[in-house]
GROMACS .gro file of C-alpha atoms in nm:
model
  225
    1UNK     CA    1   0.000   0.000   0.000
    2UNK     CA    2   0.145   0.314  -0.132
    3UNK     CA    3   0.140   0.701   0.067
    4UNK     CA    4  -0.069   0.946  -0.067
    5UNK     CA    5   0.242   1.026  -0.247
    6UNK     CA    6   0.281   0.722  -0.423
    7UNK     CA    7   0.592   0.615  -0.237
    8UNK     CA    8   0.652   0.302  -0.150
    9UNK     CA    9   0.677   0.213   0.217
   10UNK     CA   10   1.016   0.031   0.323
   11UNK     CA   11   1.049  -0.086   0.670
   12UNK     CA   12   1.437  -0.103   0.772
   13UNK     CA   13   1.387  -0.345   1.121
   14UNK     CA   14   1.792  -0.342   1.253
   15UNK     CA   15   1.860  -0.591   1.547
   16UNK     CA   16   2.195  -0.417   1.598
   17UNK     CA   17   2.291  -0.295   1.973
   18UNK     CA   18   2.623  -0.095   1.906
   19UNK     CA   19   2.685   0.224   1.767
   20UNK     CA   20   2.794   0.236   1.545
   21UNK     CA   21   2.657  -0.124   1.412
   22UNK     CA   22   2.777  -0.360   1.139
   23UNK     CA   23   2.392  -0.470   1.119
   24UNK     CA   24   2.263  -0.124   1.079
   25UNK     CA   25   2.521  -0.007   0.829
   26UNK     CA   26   2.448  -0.321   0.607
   27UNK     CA   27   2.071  -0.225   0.663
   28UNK     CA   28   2.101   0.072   0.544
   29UNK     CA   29   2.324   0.006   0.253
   30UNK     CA   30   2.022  -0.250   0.151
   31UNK     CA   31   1.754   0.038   0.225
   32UNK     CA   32   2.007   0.258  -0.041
   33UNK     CA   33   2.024   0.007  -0.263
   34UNK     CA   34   1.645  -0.056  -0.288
   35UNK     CA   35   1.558   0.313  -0.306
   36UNK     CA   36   1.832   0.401  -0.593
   37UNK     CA   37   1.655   0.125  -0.780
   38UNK     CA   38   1.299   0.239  -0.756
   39UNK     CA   39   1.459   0.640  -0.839
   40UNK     CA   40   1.561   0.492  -1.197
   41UNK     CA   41   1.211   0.339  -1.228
   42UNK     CA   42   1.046   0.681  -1.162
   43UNK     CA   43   0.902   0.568  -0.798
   44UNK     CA   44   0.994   0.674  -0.438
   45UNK     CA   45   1.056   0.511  -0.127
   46UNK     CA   46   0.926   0.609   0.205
   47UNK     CA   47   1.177   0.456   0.464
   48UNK     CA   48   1.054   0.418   0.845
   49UNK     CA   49   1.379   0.251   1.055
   50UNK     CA   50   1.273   0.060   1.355
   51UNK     CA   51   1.618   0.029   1.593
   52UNK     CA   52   1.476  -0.290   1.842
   53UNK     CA   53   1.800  -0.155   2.057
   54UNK     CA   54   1.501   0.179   2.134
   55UNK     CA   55   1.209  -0.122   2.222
   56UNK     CA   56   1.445  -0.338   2.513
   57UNK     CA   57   1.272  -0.162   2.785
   58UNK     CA   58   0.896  -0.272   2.647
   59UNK     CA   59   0.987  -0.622   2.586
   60UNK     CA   60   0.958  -0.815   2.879
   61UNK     CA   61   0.586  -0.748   2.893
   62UNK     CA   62   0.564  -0.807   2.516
   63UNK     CA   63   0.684  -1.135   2.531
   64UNK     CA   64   0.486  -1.242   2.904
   65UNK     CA   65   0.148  -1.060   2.818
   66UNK     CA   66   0.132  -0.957   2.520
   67UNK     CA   67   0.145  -0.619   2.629
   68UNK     CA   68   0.280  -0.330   2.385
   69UNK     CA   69   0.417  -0.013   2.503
   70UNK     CA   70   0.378   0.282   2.253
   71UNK     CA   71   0.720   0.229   2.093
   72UNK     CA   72   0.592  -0.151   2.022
   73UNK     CA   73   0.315  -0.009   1.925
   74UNK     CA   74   0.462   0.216   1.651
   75UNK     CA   75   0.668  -0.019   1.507
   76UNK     CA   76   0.358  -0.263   1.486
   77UNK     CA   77   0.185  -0.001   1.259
   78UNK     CA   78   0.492   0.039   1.077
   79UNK     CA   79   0.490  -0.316   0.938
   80UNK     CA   80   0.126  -0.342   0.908
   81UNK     CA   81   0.139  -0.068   0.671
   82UNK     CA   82   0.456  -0.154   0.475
   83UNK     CA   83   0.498  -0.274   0.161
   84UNK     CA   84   0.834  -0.378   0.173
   85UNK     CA   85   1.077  -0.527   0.448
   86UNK     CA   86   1.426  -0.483   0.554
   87UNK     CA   87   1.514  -0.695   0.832
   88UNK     CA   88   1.869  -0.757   0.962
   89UNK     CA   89   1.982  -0.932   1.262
   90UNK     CA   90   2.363  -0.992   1.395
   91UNK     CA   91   2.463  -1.342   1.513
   92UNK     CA   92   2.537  -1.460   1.845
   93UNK     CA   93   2.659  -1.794   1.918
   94UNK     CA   94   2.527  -1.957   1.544
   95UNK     CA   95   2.209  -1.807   1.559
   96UNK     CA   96   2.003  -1.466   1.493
   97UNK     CA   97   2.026  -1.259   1.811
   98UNK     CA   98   1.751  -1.312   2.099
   99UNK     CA   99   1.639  -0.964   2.058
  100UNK     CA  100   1.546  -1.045   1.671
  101UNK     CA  101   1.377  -1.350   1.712
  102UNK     CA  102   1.186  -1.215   2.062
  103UNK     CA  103   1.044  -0.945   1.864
  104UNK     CA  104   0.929  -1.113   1.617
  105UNK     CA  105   0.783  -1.384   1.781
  106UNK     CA  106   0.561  -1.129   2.009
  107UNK     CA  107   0.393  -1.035   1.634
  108UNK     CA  108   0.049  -1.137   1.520
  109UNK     CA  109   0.089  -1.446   1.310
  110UNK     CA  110  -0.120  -1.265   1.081
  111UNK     CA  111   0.051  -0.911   1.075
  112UNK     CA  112   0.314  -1.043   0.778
  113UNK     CA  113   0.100  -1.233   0.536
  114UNK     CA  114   0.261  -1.205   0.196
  115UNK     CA  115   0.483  -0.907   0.304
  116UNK     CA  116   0.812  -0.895   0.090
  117UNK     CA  117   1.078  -0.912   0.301
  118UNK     CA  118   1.493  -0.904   0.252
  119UNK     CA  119   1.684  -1.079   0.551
  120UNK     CA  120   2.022  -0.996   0.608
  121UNK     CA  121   2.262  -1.102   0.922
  122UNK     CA  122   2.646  -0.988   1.016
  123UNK     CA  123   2.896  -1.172   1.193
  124UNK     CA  124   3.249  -1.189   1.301
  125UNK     CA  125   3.319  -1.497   1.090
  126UNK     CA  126   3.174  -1.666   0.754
  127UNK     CA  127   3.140  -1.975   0.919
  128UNK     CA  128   2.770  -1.780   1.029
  129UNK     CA  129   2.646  -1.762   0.638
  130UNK     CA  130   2.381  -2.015   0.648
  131UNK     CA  131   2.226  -1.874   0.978
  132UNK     CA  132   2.001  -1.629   0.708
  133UNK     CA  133   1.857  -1.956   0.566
  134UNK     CA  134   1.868  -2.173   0.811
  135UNK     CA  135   1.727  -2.016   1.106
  136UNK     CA  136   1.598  -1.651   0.980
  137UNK     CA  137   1.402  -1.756   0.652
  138UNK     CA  138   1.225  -2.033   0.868
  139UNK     CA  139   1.119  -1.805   1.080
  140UNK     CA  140   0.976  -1.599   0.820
  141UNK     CA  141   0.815  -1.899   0.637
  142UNK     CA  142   0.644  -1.937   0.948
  143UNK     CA  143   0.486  -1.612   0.952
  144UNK     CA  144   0.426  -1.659   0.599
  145UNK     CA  145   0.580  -1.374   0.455
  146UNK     CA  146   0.734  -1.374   0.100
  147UNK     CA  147   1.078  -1.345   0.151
  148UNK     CA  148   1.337  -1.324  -0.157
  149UNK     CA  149   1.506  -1.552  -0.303
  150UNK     CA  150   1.872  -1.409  -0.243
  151UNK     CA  151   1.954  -1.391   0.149
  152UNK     CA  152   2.229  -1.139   0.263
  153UNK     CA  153   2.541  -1.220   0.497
  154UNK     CA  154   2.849  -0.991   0.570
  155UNK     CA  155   3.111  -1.134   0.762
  156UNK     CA  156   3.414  -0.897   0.849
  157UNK     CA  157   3.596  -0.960   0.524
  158UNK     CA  158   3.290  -0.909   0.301
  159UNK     CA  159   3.281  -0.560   0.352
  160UNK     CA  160   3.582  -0.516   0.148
  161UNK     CA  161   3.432  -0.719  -0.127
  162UNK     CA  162   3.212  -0.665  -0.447
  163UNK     CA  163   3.039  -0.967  -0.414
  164UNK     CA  164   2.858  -0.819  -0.128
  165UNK     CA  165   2.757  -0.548  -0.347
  166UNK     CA  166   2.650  -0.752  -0.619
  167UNK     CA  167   2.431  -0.949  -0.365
  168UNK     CA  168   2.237  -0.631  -0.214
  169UNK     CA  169   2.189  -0.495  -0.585
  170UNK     CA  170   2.048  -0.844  -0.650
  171UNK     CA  171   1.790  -0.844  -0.362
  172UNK     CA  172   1.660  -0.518  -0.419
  173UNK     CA  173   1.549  -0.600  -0.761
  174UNK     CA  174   1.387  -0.866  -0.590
  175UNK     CA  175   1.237  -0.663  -0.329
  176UNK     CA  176   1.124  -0.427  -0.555
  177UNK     CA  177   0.976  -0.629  -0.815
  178UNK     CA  178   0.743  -0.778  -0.518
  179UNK     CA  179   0.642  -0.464  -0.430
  180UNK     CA  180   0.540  -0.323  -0.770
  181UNK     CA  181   0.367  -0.648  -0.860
  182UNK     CA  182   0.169  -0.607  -0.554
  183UNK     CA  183   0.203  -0.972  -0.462
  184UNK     CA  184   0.072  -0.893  -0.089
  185UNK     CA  185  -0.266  -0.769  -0.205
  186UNK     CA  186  -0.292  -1.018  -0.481
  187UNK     CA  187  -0.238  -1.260  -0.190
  188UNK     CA  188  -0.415  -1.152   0.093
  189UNK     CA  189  -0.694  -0.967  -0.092
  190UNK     CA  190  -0.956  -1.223  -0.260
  191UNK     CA  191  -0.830  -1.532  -0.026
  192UNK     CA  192  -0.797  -1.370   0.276
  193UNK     CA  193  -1.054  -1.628   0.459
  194UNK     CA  194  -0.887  -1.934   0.328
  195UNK     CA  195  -0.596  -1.889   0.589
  196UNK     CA  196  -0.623  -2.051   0.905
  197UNK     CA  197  -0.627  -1.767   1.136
  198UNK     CA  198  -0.440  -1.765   1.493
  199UNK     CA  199  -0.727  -1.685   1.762
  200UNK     CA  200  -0.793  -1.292   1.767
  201UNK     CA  201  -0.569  -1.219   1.476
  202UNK     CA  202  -0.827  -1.125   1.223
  203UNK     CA  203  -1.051  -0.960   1.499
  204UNK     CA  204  -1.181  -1.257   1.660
  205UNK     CA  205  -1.389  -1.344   1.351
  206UNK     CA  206  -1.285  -1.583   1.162
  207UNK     CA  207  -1.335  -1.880   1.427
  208UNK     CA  208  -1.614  -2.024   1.604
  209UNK     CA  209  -1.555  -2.206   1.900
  210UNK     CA  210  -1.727  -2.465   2.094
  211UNK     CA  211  -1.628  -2.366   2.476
  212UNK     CA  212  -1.855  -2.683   2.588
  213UNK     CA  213  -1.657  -2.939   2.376
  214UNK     CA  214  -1.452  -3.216   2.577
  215UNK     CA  215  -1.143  -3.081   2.402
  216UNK     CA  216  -1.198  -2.703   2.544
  217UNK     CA  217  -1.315  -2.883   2.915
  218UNK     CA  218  -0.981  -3.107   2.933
  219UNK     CA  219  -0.786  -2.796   2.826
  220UNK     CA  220  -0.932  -2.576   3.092
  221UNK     CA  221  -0.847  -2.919   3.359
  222UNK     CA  222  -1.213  -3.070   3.375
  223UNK     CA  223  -1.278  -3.429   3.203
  224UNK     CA  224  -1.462  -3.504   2.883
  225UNK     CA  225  -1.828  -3.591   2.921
   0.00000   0.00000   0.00000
C-alpha cells in the first residue's frame, strides 16, 4: 500500500545494539540500494527505521502478556502498513540474536502475510552464512511472509568485497519487483478467509468455538463428558 504520495513504504527493522553497528550499516546500505533502484524506475521510497535496541525496555511485557508499550506499538503499525521489508539481525553464538527472534515472535501471526521481506545477518566470521537460511528464513516462512530468493550475509571480510555489493543490488530488484507487482494484495486480498487464522488475529472473527466441547473442558483441567 502506497502514501498518498505514491511512495513506496520500506520498513528497515535493525537488530543491531552498538553504535555504530555492522547490522545497521548493512541495513542501510540495503535500504540505499532498494531506493536508488525504484529512483531509476520513476518511484519513491518512504523509509521508516525501527532500531529494536530503542524497544528493550517494552519487551519483557511483550513477550509475558502480550502487552505493547507505545514504541511496540509504533513499530507494529509500521509493518502493518509496509509494503516492503528490511530486516537484519547480527549473530550470536550460530544463531540470529535473541532480541530479533523475541520481537518477532511477540507479532500477530497474521501481521506479515505475503509481506516482501529481505533478511540480512552480520557476523564476526563466515562460518555464520547459512544462519540467514537456516534459522531466519524459517522463521519468516512461518509467519508466511514472501521473503526473496537471495539472502544477505556480511562477515568482516565481506565488507571489502564486491560480491557483497552484487548481492544487495540483487535483492533489491527482488524486493522491488514484489512490491510493484503487488504480490501482498494479490495474496491476501480475494483469499484472505482461506488462511487458518491464529485466535484474535483477524478480529476474533474468523473462528467459532465450541467452549462446551470435551477438548476445550480437558484444556481448561475438567474431564470429557
Amino acid at each position: 500500500m502506497t502514501n498518498a504520495q505514491g511512495a513506496y513504504r520500506l520498513v528497515v527493522v535493525n537488530a543491531g545494539i552498538s553504535d555504530p553497528s555492522s547490522t545497521k550499516l548493512l541495513a542501510d546500505r540495503i535500504e540505499r540500494g532498494v531506493a536508488k533502484l525504484a529512483s531509476t524506475r520513476g518511484r519513491d521510497i518512504a523509509s521508516t527505521h525501527i532500531d529494536l535496541r530503542m524497544l528493550l525496555p517494552e519487551l519483557p511485557a511483550a513477550l509475558g502478556s502480550q502487552s505493547f508499550g507505545p514504541q511496540f506499538e509504533r513499530a507494529i503499525s509500521a509493518l502493518r502498513d509496509a509494503d516492503g521489508i528490511i530486516a537484519a539481525a547480527p549473530v550470536y553464538k550460530a544463531g540470529p540474536s535473541g532480541l530479533f527472534t523475541s520481537f518477532f515472535q511477540t507479532l500477530d501471526n497474521d501481521l506479515l502475510i505475503a509481506k516482501p521481506v529481505v533478511l540480512a545477518a552480520t557476523a564476526g566470521t563466515a562460518r555464520h552464512a547459512l544462519v540467514v537460511d537456516e534459522q531466519m528464513r524459517s522463521m519468516f516462512a512461518y509467519l508466511r511472509t514472501m521473503t526473496v530468493p537471495t539472502s544477505l550475509f556480511a562477515s568482516t571480510e565481506d565488507w571489502q568485497d564486491t560480491g557483497l555489493g552484487s548481492r544487495i543490488e540483487r535483492a533489491s530488484v527482488e524486493l522491488l519487483a514484489l512490491m510493484e507487482a503487488g504480490v501482498e494484495q494479490t495474496i491476501r486480498g480475494d483469499n484472505w478467509g482461506g488462511y487458518q487464522h491464529e485466535l484474535g488475529s483477524a478480529g476474533g472473527t474468523e473462528l467459532g468455538i465450541e467452549l462446551n466441547s470435551d477438548l476445550m473442558r480437558m484444556a481448561a483441567g475438567g474431564g470429557a463428558s
